[in-house]
Coordinates of C-alpha atoms in Angstrom, one line a residue:
M1112 CA 122.9 106.9 86.7
A1113 CA 119.9 104.7 85.7
S1114 CA 119.3 101.8 88.1
A1115 CA 118.9 98.2 87.1
F1116 CA 115.3 98.5 88.0
L1117 CA 114.7 101.4 85.7
S1118 CA 116.3 99.5 82.9
R1119 CA 114.0 96.6 83.6
T1120 CA 111.1 99.0 83.7
L1121 CA 111.8 100.5 80.4
F1122 CA 112.2 97.0 78.8
A1123 CA 109.0 95.8 80.4
N1124 CA 107.2 99.0 79.2
R1125 CA 108.2 98.4 75.7
S1126 CA 107.3 94.7 75.8
V1127 CA 103.9 95.1 77.4
S1128 CA 103.1 98.1 75.3
S1129 CA 103.9 96.2 72.1
F1130 CA 101.9 93.2 73.3
A1131 CA 98.9 95.5 74.2
R1132 CA 99.0 97.3 70.9
N1133 CA 98.6 93.9 69.1
Q1134 CA 95.7 92.6 71.2
N1135 CA 92.1 93.5 71.6
P1136 CA 91.8 94.5 75.3
Q1137 CA 88.6 92.5 75.8
K1138 CA 90.1 89.4 74.1
L1139 CA 93.3 89.7 76.1
A1140 CA 91.4 90.1 79.4
S1141 CA 89.1 87.2 78.5
F1142 CA 92.1 85.0 77.8
L1143 CA 93.8 86.0 81.1
F1144 CA 90.8 85.6 83.3
K1145 CA 88.7 83.0 81.5
K1146 CA 85.5 85.2 81.9
P1147 CA 83.4 87.3 79.5
L1148 CA 84.5 90.8 80.2
Q1149 CA 83.4 94.4 79.5
S1150 CA 85.8 97.3 79.6
W1151 CA 85.8 101.0 80.1
S1152 CA 88.6 103.5 79.8
S1153 CA 89.8 106.3 82.0
G1154 CA 92.8 108.4 80.8
S1155 CA 95.7 106.1 80.0
R1156 CA 94.3 103.2 81.8
T1157 CA 91.9 100.5 80.7
A1158 CA 90.0 98.7 83.4
Y1159 CA 88.4 95.3 83.0
M1160 CA 85.4 94.0 85.0
S1161 CA 83.6 90.7 84.7
T1162 CA 80.0 90.8 83.7
S1163 CA 79.0 89.2 87.0
S1164 CA 80.3 92.3 88.9
I1165 CA 78.8 94.9 86.6
R1166 CA 75.4 94.5 88.2
S1167 CA 76.8 95.5 91.6
K1168 CA 79.1 98.2 90.4
M1169 CA 76.6 101.1 90.6
A1170 CA 75.7 100.2 94.2
S1171 CA 79.2 99.7 95.4
T1172 CA 80.3 102.9 93.7
A1173 CA 77.5 104.8 95.4
V1174 CA 78.6 103.5 98.8
G1175 CA 82.2 104.3 98.1
S1176 CA 81.4 107.8 97.0
T1177 CA 79.4 108.7 100.0
A1178 CA 81.3 106.8 102.7
T1179 CA 83.6 108.7 105.1
F1180 CA 85.6 105.6 105.7
S1181 CA 89.0 105.7 107.5
T1182 CA 91.5 102.9 108.0
Q1183 CA 91.9 104.3 111.5
S1184 CA 88.8 102.1 112.3
V1185 CA 90.5 98.9 111.2
P1186 CA 92.3 97.0 114.0
T1187 CA 96.0 96.6 113.5
T1188 CA 95.8 93.4 115.6
E1189 CA 94.3 91.7 112.6
P1190 CA 97.0 91.4 109.9
V1191 CA 94.8 90.8 106.8
V1192 CA 91.7 92.3 105.1
S1193 CA 89.3 90.5 102.8
V1194 CA 88.9 91.3 99.1
D1195 CA 85.3 92.3 99.8
W1196 CA 86.5 94.8 102.3
L1197 CA 89.0 96.3 99.9
H1198 CA 86.5 96.4 97.1
A1199 CA 84.1 98.3 99.2
N1200 CA 86.7 100.8 100.4
L1201 CA 89.1 100.9 97.5
R1202 CA 88.5 104.6 96.8
G1203 CA 89.0 105.6 100.5
P1204 CA 91.0 108.9 100.7
D1205 CA 93.6 107.4 103.0
I1206 CA 94.1 104.0 101.4
K1207 CA 97.2 103.0 99.3
V1208 CA 97.2 99.6 97.6
L1209 CA 100.6 98.0 96.7
D1210 CA 101.2 95.2 94.3
A1211 CA 104.3 93.5 96.0
S1212 CA 104.4 90.4 93.8
W1213 CA 107.8 88.6 93.8
Y1214 CA 108.7 85.2 92.6
M1215 CA 111.5 82.7 93.0
P1216 CA 114.0 82.9 90.1
D1217 CA 113.2 79.4 88.8
E1218 CA 109.6 80.4 88.3
Q1219 CA 110.6 82.7 85.5
R1220 CA 107.8 85.2 86.1
N1221 CA 108.2 88.9 85.7
P1222 CA 106.1 90.7 88.4
L1223 CA 106.4 94.1 86.8
Q1224 CA 105.1 92.9 83.5
E1225 CA 102.3 91.0 85.2
Y1226 CA 101.4 94.2 87.1
Q1227 CA 101.2 96.1 83.9
V1228 CA 98.9 93.6 82.3
A1229 CA 96.5 93.3 85.2
H1230 CA 96.4 94.8 88.7
I1231 CA 93.9 96.1 91.3
P1232 CA 92.7 99.5 90.2
G1233 CA 94.9 102.3 91.5
A1234 CA 97.5 99.9 93.0
L1235 CA 101.1 101.0 93.0
F1236 CA 104.0 98.6 92.3
F1237 CA 106.4 97.8 95.1
D1238 CA 109.6 96.2 94.0
V1239 CA 110.8 93.8 96.7
D1240 CA 114.2 93.3 95.1
G1241 CA 114.6 97.0 94.3
I1242 CA 113.6 98.5 97.7
S1243 CA 116.5 96.8 99.5
D1244 CA 119.9 97.2 101.1
R1245 CA 122.6 98.1 98.5
T1246 CA 125.5 97.3 100.8
T1247 CA 125.1 93.5 100.8
N1248 CA 125.1 90.7 98.3
L1249 CA 122.3 89.0 100.1
P1250 CA 118.9 89.2 98.3
H1251 CA 116.3 91.9 99.1
M1252 CA 117.7 92.6 102.6
L1253 CA 115.9 95.3 104.6
P1254 CA 117.1 98.8 103.5
S1255 CA 118.2 101.6 105.8
E1256 CA 115.6 103.8 107.4
E1257 CA 116.6 106.7 105.2
A1258 CA 116.4 104.6 102.0
F1259 CA 113.0 103.1 102.9
A1260 CA 111.6 106.5 103.7
A1261 CA 112.9 107.9 100.4
A1262 CA 111.5 105.0 98.4
V1263 CA 108.1 105.0 100.0
S1264 CA 107.8 108.8 99.7
A1265 CA 108.6 108.5 96.0
L1266 CA 105.6 106.1 95.8
G1267 CA 103.5 108.9 97.3
I1268 CA 102.8 107.2 100.6
E1269 CA 102.4 109.2 103.8
N1270 CA 102.2 108.2 107.4
K1271 CA 98.5 109.0 107.5
D1272 CA 97.8 106.3 104.8
G1273 CA 96.5 102.9 105.5
V1274 CA 98.5 100.4 103.3
V1275 CA 97.0 97.2 101.8
V1276 CA 99.6 94.9 100.2
Y1277 CA 98.9 92.0 97.8
D1278 CA 100.7 89.7 95.5
G1279 CA 100.0 87.4 92.5
K1280 CA 100.1 84.2 94.5
G1281 CA 97.6 84.8 97.3
I1282 CA 99.7 85.3 100.3
F1283 CA 103.4 85.1 99.5
S1284 CA 105.7 88.2 99.1
A1285 CA 103.0 90.6 100.3
A1286 CA 103.7 89.4 103.9
R1287 CA 107.3 90.5 103.5
V1288 CA 106.3 94.1 102.6
W1289 CA 103.7 94.1 105.5
W1290 CA 106.6 93.2 107.8
M1291 CA 108.9 95.9 106.3
F1292 CA 106.3 98.6 107.0
R1293 CA 105.9 97.4 110.5
V1294 CA 109.7 97.4 111.0
F1295 CA 109.8 101.0 110.1
G1296 CA 107.0 101.9 112.5
H1297 CA 103.9 101.9 110.3
D1298 CA 101.3 99.7 111.9
R1299 CA 98.4 100.6 109.7
V1300 CA 99.3 98.0 107.1
W1301 CA 97.4 94.9 106.0
V1302 CA 97.9 92.0 103.6
L1303 CA 95.0 91.3 101.2
D1304 CA 93.8 87.9 102.1
G1305 CA 94.1 85.6 99.1
G1306 CA 95.7 88.4 97.0
L1307 CA 95.1 89.0 93.4
P1308 CA 93.9 85.4 92.7
R1309 CA 91.1 85.8 95.2
W1310 CA 90.3 89.3 93.9
R1311 CA 89.9 88.0 90.4
A1312 CA 87.9 84.9 91.5
S1313 CA 85.5 87.3 93.2
G1314 CA 84.8 88.9 89.9
F1315 CA 86.2 92.3 90.9
D1316 CA 87.7 94.6 88.3
V1317 CA 91.4 94.8 87.4
E1318 CA 93.1 97.4 85.3
S1319 CA 95.9 97.5 82.8
S1320 CA 98.4 100.4 82.6
A1321 CA 101.2 99.8 80.1
S1322 CA 102.4 103.4 80.7
S1323 CA 101.2 105.1 83.8
D1324 CA 102.4 107.3 86.6
A1325 CA 102.5 104.2 88.8
I1326 CA 105.4 102.8 86.7
L1327 CA 107.1 106.2 87.0
K1328 CA 106.7 106.1 90.7
A1329 CA 108.1 102.6 90.9
S1330 CA 111.2 103.8 89.0
A1331 CA 111.4 106.9 91.1
A1332 CA 111.4 104.7 94.3
S1333 CA 114.3 102.6 92.9
E1334 CA 116.2 105.8 91.9
A1335 CA 115.7 107.2 95.4
I1336 CA 117.2 104.1 97.0
E1337 CA 120.2 104.4 94.7
K1338 CA 120.7 108.1 95.6
V1339 CA 120.5 107.4 99.3
Y1340 CA 123.2 104.7 99.1
H1341 CA 125.4 107.0 97.0
G1342 CA 125.0 109.9 99.4
Q1343 CA 123.0 112.0 97.0
A1344 CA 120.1 114.2 97.8
V1345 CA 116.6 112.9 97.3
G1346 CA 113.2 114.5 96.8
P1347 CA 110.8 115.5 99.6
V1348 CA 110.3 112.9 102.2
T1349 CA 106.6 112.5 103.1
F1350 CA 107.0 109.2 105.0
L1351 CA 108.8 109.3 108.4
T1352 CA 110.1 106.1 109.8
K1353 CA 110.4 104.9 113.4
Y1354 CA 112.6 101.8 113.4
Q1355 CA 111.5 98.8 115.5
P1356 CA 114.6 96.8 116.1
H1357 CA 112.8 94.1 118.1
L1358 CA 111.1 92.9 114.8
V1359 CA 114.4 92.2 113.0
W1360 CA 117.1 89.6 113.9
T1361 CA 120.7 89.5 112.7
L1362 CA 123.1 86.6 112.3
E1363 CA 124.7 87.5 115.6
Q1364 CA 121.4 87.3 117.4
V1365 CA 120.7 83.9 116.0
K1366 CA 124.1 82.7 117.1
K1367 CA 123.4 84.1 120.6
N1368 CA 120.1 82.4 120.7
L1369 CA 121.9 79.0 120.2
E1370 CA 123.4 79.5 123.7
E1371 CA 120.7 81.4 125.5
Q1372 CA 117.7 79.8 123.9
T1373 CA 115.4 82.8 124.7
H1374 CA 113.4 82.3 121.5
Q1375 CA 111.9 79.3 119.7
H1376 CA 113.3 79.3 116.2
I1377 CA 110.8 78.4 113.5
D1378 CA 111.9 77.8 109.9
A1379 CA 109.3 78.3 107.1
R1380 CA 111.1 76.3 104.4
S1381 CA 110.0 72.9 103.1
K1382 CA 110.6 69.9 105.3
A1383 CA 113.0 68.5 102.7
R1384 CA 115.2 71.6 102.7
F1385 CA 115.0 71.8 106.5
D1386 CA 116.1 68.2 106.8
G1387 CA 118.9 68.7 104.4
V1388 CA 117.7 66.0 101.9
A1389 CA 116.9 68.6 99.2
A1390 CA 119.5 70.9 97.8
E1391 CA 119.2 74.6 98.3
P1392 CA 118.1 76.6 95.2
R1393 CA 121.0 79.0 95.6
K1394 CA 124.5 77.9 94.8
G1395 CA 127.1 77.7 97.6
I1396 CA 124.5 77.3 100.4
R1397 CA 124.8 74.3 102.7
S1398 CA 121.7 72.1 103.3
G1399 CA 120.1 71.7 106.7
H1400 CA 118.9 74.0 109.4
V1401 CA 119.9 76.0 112.5
P1402 CA 120.4 73.6 115.4
G1403 CA 117.4 73.5 117.7
S1404 CA 115.1 75.1 115.2
K1405 CA 111.7 73.6 114.2
C1406 CA 110.0 73.4 110.8
V1407 CA 106.6 74.8 110.0
P1408 CA 106.5 75.1 106.2
F1409 CA 104.7 78.4 105.3
P1410 CA 101.9 76.8 103.2
Q1411 CA 100.6 75.4 106.6
M1412 CA 99.5 78.9 107.4
L1413 CA 97.1 79.0 104.4
D1414 CA 94.1 77.2 103.2
G1415 CA 93.5 76.0 99.7
S1416 CA 92.5 79.4 98.4
Q1417 CA 95.7 80.9 99.8
T1418 CA 94.0 82.8 102.6
L1419 CA 95.2 82.9 106.2
L1420 CA 93.8 80.1 108.4
P1421 CA 91.5 81.0 111.3
A1422 CA 93.3 81.4 114.7
D1423 CA 92.3 78.0 116.1
Q1424 CA 93.7 76.2 113.1
L1425 CA 96.9 78.3 113.1
K1426 CA 97.4 77.6 116.8
K1427 CA 97.0 73.9 116.1
K1428 CA 99.7 74.0 113.4
F1429 CA 102.3 75.5 115.8
E1430 CA 101.4 73.2 118.7
E1431 CA 101.7 70.1 116.5
E1432 CA 105.4 71.0 116.1
G1433 CA 105.9 71.5 119.8
I1434 CA 105.9 75.3 119.7
S1435 CA 104.6 77.0 122.8
L1436 CA 102.8 80.2 122.0
D1437 CA 103.4 81.4 125.5
N1438 CA 107.1 81.8 124.8
P1439 CA 109.0 84.1 122.3
V1440 CA 109.6 82.9 118.8
V1441 CA 111.8 84.0 115.9
T1442 CA 111.1 83.1 112.3
S1443 CA 113.4 82.4 109.3
C1444 CA 113.2 80.9 105.8
G1445 CA 115.4 81.0 102.7
T1446 CA 115.8 84.7 102.1
G1447 CA 113.4 86.3 104.6
V1448 CA 110.3 86.3 102.5
T1449 CA 108.2 83.3 103.6
A1450 CA 109.3 83.8 107.2
C1451 CA 107.1 86.8 107.2
I1452 CA 104.1 84.5 106.4
L1453 CA 104.8 82.7 109.7
A1454 CA 105.0 86.2 111.4
L1455 CA 101.6 87.0 109.8
G1456 CA 100.1 83.9 111.3
L1457 CA 101.6 84.6 114.7
H1458 CA 100.3 88.1 114.5
R1459 CA 96.8 86.8 114.1
L1460 CA 97.4 84.7 117.3
G1461 CA 98.3 87.9 119.2
K1462 CA 102.1 87.4 119.0
T1463 CA 102.7 90.8 117.3
D1464 CA 106.3 91.0 118.3
A1465 CA 107.8 88.0 116.6
P1466 CA 111.1 89.0 114.9
V1467 CA 112.2 87.8 111.4
Y1468 CA 115.8 86.7 110.8
D1469 CA 116.4 88.9 107.7
G1470 CA 119.4 87.1 106.3
S1471 CA 117.7 83.7 106.9
W1472 CA 119.2 80.5 105.5
T1473 CA 120.9 82.2 102.6
E1474 CA 123.1 84.0 105.1
W1475 CA 123.4 81.3 107.7
G1476 CA 124.1 78.4 105.2
A1477 CA 126.8 80.4 103.4
Q1478 CA 128.9 81.0 106.5
E1479 CA 131.9 78.8 107.3
D1480 CA 131.6 79.1 111.1
T1481 CA 127.8 78.6 111.6
P1482 CA 126.7 75.2 112.8
V1483 CA 124.3 73.2 110.7
S1484 CA 122.0 70.3 111.6
T1485 CA 120.4 67.8 109.3
S1486 CA 117.6 65.3 110.0
T1487 CA 117.7 61.7 109.0
P1488 CA 114.3 60.7 107.6
T1489 CA 112.9 57.6 109.3
S1490 CA 112.2 54.7 107.0

């Protein structure tokens, strides 16, 4: 049975293919990136590169073709890599790049269509909503080990691979996928600092693939998830998981923490939502926060170019909210996406074991028996 994702994929394919057929590639790319571009083709893909980067292409290609680079040499204590690093090592034999763009429903952006129009060369599409738990109504909850292994294997990822994840905002949903891989025991995963916007601003090439094997792999990943949850056999599993339960918290663990207070609870939502003065974007969810939790809105982890702040500045942000980095913390947000940005910042500070409350406020605020606190703004 075709999944909802596959239906969306086919629709997006038709839409973008039709759009692409009616546009001159150079004109389209120039419109999107506001730069004079040159293009070259390779198979079914067309790659676009700014004229400013063409001068360095031969040199960077030569380095890439002769290097024996391995992501084994990149420390997993550092959670991000720069666009310059990825550009220099993009063709490494053990590197897989994932476009994990995801947007809030009210933004009305289609990440799959945007991926098809422009993405980092060779990047695969990781569907945050699709690679998720099918047994709950909560959005994009962590899938089972078997389901994650099947989906990632369908994407062609193996345990030997180093994974670099990016998104279309800078650092947003990519942090969620970084956390997912770590939950399932894969530490050699990094977020691209500044994401696709930083990549484009640096003049590096992007490619368009209105119909490519990457789209087929994304569909296959969603189909694999469906099969697992329906008890059906899936294809060969090339990615083996090792579940790390200490990185994930449940509703019951948050309830228990209210009494035992073993962890400082940090909420990544906006201060207005945390205080309860702004309505939640999802219907039926109460406003406010988990009693005793503190608010560090996720944008405070980033600078103006959407790159992760240096360690000293990150430390200051947490300390300003009375959070001791010497004690355990747990993070949450609206649906478990931006909480992972807090986890990313904490990882840079050496706190590599900070769990994320997966259900986050969408789960907590919808319960009838969970306590909720609000803050009265001072006049």
